[in-house]
Short mmCIF file of N, CA and C in Angstrom, two decimals:
data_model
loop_
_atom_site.label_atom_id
_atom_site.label_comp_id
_atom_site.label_asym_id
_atom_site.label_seq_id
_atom_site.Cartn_x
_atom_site.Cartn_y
_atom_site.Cartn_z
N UNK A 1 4.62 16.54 -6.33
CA UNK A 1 5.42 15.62 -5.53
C UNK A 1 4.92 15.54 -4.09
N UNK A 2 4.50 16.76 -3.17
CA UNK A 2 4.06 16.42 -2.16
C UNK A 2 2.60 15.70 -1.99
N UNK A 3 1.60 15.53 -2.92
CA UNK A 3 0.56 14.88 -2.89
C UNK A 3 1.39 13.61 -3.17
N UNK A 4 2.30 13.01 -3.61
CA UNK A 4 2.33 11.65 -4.10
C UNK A 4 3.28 11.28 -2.69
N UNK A 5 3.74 12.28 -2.09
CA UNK A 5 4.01 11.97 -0.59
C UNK A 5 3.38 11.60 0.52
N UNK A 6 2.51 12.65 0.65
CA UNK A 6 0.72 12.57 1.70
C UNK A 6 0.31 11.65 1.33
N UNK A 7 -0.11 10.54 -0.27
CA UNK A 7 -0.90 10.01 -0.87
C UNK A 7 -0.13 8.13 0.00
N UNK A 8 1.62 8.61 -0.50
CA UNK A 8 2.16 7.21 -0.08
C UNK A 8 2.41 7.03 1.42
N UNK A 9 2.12 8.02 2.19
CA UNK A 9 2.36 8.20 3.71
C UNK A 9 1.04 7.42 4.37
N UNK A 10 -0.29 7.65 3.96
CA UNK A 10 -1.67 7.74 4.51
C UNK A 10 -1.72 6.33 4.07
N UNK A 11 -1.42 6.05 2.67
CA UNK A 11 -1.89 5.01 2.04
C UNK A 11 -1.05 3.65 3.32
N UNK A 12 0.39 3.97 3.02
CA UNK A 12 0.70 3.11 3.95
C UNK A 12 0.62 3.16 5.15
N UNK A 13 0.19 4.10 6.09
CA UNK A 13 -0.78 3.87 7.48
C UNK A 13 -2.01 3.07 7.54
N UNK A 14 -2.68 3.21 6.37
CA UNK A 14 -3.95 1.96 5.90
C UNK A 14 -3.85 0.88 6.23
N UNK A 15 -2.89 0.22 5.11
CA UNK A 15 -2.66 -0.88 4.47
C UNK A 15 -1.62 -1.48 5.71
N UNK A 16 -0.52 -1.17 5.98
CA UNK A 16 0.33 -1.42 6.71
C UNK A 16 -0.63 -2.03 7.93
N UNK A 17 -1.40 -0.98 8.56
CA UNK A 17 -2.19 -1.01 9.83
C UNK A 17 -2.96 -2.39 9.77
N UNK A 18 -3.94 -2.24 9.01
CA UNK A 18 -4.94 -3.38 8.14
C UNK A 18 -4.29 -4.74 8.44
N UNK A 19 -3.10 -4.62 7.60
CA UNK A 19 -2.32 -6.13 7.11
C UNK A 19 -1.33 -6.45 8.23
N UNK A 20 -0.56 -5.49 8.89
CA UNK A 20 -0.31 -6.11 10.32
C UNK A 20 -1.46 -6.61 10.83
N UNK A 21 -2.10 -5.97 11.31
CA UNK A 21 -2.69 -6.41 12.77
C UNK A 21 -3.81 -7.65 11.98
N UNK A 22 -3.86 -7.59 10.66
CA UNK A 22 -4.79 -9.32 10.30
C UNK A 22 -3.71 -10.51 10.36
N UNK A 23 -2.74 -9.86 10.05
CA UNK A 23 -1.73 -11.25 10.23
C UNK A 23 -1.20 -11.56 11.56
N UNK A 24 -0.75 -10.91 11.97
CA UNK A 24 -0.48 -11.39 13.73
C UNK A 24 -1.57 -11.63 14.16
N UNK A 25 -2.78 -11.30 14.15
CA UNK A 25 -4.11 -11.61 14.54
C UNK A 25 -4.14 -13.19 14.57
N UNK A 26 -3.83 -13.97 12.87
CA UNK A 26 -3.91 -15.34 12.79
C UNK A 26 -2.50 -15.90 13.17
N UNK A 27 -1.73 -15.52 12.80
CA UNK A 27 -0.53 -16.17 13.47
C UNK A 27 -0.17 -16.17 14.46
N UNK A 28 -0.05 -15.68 15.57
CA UNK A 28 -0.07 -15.23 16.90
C UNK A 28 -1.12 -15.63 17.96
N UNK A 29 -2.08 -14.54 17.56
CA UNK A 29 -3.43 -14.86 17.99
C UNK A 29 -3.58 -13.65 19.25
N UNK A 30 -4.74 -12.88 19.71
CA UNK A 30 -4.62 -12.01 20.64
C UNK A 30 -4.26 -12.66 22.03
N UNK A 31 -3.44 -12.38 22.59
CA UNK A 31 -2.47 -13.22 23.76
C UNK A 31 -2.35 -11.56 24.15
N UNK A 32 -1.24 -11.80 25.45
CA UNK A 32 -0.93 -11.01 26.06
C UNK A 32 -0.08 -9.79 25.42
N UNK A 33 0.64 -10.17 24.63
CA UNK A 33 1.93 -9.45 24.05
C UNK A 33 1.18 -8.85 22.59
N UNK A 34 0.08 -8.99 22.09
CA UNK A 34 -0.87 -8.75 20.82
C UNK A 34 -0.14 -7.35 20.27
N UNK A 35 -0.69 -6.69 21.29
CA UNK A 35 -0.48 -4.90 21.01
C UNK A 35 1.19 -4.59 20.65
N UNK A 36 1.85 -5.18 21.50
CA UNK A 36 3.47 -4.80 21.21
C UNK A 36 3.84 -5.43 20.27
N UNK A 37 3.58 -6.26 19.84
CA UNK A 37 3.75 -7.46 18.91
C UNK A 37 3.27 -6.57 17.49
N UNK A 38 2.02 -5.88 17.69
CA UNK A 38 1.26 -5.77 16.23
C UNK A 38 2.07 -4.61 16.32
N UNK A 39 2.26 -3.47 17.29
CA UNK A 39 2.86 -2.17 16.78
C UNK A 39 4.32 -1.91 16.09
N UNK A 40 4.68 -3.26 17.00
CA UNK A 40 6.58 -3.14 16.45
C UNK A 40 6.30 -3.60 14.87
N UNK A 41 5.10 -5.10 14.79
CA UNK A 41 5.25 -4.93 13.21
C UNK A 41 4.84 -3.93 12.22
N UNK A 42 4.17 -3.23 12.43
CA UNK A 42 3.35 -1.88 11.88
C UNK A 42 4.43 -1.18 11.85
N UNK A 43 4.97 -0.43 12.65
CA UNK A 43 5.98 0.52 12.36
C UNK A 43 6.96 -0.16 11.46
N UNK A 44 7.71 -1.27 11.94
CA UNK A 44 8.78 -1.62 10.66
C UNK A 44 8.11 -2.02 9.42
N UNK A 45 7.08 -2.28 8.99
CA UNK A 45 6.16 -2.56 8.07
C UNK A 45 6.07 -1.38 7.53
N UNK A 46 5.39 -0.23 7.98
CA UNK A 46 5.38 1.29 7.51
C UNK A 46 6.83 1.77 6.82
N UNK A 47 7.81 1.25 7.58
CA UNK A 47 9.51 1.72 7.48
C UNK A 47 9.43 1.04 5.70
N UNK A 48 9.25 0.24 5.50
CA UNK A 48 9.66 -0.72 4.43
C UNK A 48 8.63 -0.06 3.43
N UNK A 49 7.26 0.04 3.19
CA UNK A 49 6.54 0.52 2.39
C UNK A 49 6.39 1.87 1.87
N UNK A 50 6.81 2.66 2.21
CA UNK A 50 7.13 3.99 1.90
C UNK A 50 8.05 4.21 0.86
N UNK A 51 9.50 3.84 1.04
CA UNK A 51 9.95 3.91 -0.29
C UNK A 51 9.77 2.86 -1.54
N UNK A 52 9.04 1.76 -1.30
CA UNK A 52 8.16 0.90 -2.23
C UNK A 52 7.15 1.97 -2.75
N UNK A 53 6.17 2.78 -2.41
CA UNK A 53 4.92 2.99 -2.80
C UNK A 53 5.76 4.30 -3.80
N UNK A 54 6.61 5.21 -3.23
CA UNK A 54 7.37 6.22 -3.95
C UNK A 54 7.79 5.80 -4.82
N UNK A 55 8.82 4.38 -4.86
CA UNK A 55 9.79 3.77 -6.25
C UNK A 55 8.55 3.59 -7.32
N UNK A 56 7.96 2.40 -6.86
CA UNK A 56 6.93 1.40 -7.47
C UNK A 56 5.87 2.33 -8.09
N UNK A 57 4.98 3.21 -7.26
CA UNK A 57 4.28 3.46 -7.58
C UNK A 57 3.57 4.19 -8.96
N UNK A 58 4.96 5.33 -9.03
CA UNK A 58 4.65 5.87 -10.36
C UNK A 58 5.04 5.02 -11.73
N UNK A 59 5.50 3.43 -11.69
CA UNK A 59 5.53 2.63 -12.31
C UNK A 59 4.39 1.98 -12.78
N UNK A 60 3.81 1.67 -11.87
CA UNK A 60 2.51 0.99 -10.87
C UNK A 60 1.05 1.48 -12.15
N UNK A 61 1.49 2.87 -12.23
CA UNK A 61 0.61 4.33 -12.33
C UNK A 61 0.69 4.19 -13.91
N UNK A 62 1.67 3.89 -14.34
CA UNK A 62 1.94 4.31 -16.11
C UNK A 62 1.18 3.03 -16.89
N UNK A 63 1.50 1.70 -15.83
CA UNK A 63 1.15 0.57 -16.72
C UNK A 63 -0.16 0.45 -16.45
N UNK A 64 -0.90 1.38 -15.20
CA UNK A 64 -2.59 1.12 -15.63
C UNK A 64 -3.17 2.34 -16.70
N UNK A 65 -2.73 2.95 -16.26
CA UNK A 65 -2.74 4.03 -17.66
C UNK A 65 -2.78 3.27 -19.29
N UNK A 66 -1.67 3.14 -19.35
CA UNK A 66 -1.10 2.18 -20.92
C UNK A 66 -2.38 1.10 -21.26
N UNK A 67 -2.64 0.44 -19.91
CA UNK A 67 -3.61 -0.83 -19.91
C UNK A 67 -4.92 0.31 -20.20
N UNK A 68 -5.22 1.05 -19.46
CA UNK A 68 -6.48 1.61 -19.82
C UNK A 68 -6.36 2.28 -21.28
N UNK A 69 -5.63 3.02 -21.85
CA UNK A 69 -5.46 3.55 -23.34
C UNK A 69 -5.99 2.12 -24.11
N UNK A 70 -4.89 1.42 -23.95
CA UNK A 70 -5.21 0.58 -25.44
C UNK A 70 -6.67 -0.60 -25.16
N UNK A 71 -7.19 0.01 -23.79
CA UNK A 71 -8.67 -0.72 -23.84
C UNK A 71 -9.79 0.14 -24.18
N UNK A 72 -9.72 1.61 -24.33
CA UNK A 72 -10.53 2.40 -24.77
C UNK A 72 -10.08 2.57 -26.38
N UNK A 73 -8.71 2.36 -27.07
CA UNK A 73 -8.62 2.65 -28.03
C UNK A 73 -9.02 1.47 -28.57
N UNK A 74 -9.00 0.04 -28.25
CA UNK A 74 -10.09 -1.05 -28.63
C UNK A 74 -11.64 -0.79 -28.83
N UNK A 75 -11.82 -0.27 -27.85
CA UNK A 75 -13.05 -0.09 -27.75
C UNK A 75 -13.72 0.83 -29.09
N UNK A 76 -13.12 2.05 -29.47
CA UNK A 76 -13.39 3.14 -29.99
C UNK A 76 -13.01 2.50 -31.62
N UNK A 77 -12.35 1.31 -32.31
CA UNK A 77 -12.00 0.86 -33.12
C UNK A 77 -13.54 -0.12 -33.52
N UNK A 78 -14.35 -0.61 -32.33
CA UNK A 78 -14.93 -1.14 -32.72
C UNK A 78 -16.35 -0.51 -32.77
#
């Protein structure tokens, strides 16, 4: 459980980071207010994805699993 914590913490410092600051980047545009603008969305962005990546994820996790089984057990049939 604590790796799938560290894993959804880091992951969404990435992604969060990444995908704020590309979208205010085009919508916005770097202006004066850029930095306060991108951090307030990053943090509430981070707030929101965390218990998504915890709920979702080990969902996320089973159905590529399932998808990968019955494409190797295809495979191994033929």
């Amino acid at each position: 459980m604590k790796q799938r914590i560290a894993f959804a913490m880091i992951m969404g410092i990435i992604t969060t980071g990444i995908i704020s600051f590309s979208l205010i980047a085009i919508n916005v545009g770097f202006g004066v207010n850029f930095v306060a603008i991108w951090l307030k969305s990053w943090v509430m962005s981070y707030c929101i994805v965390i218990p998504c990546i915890l709920l979702i994820g080990p969902k996320v996790q089973s159905i590529v699993e399932a998808i990968f089984r019955e494409k190797v057990s295809a495979e191994e049939k033929a």
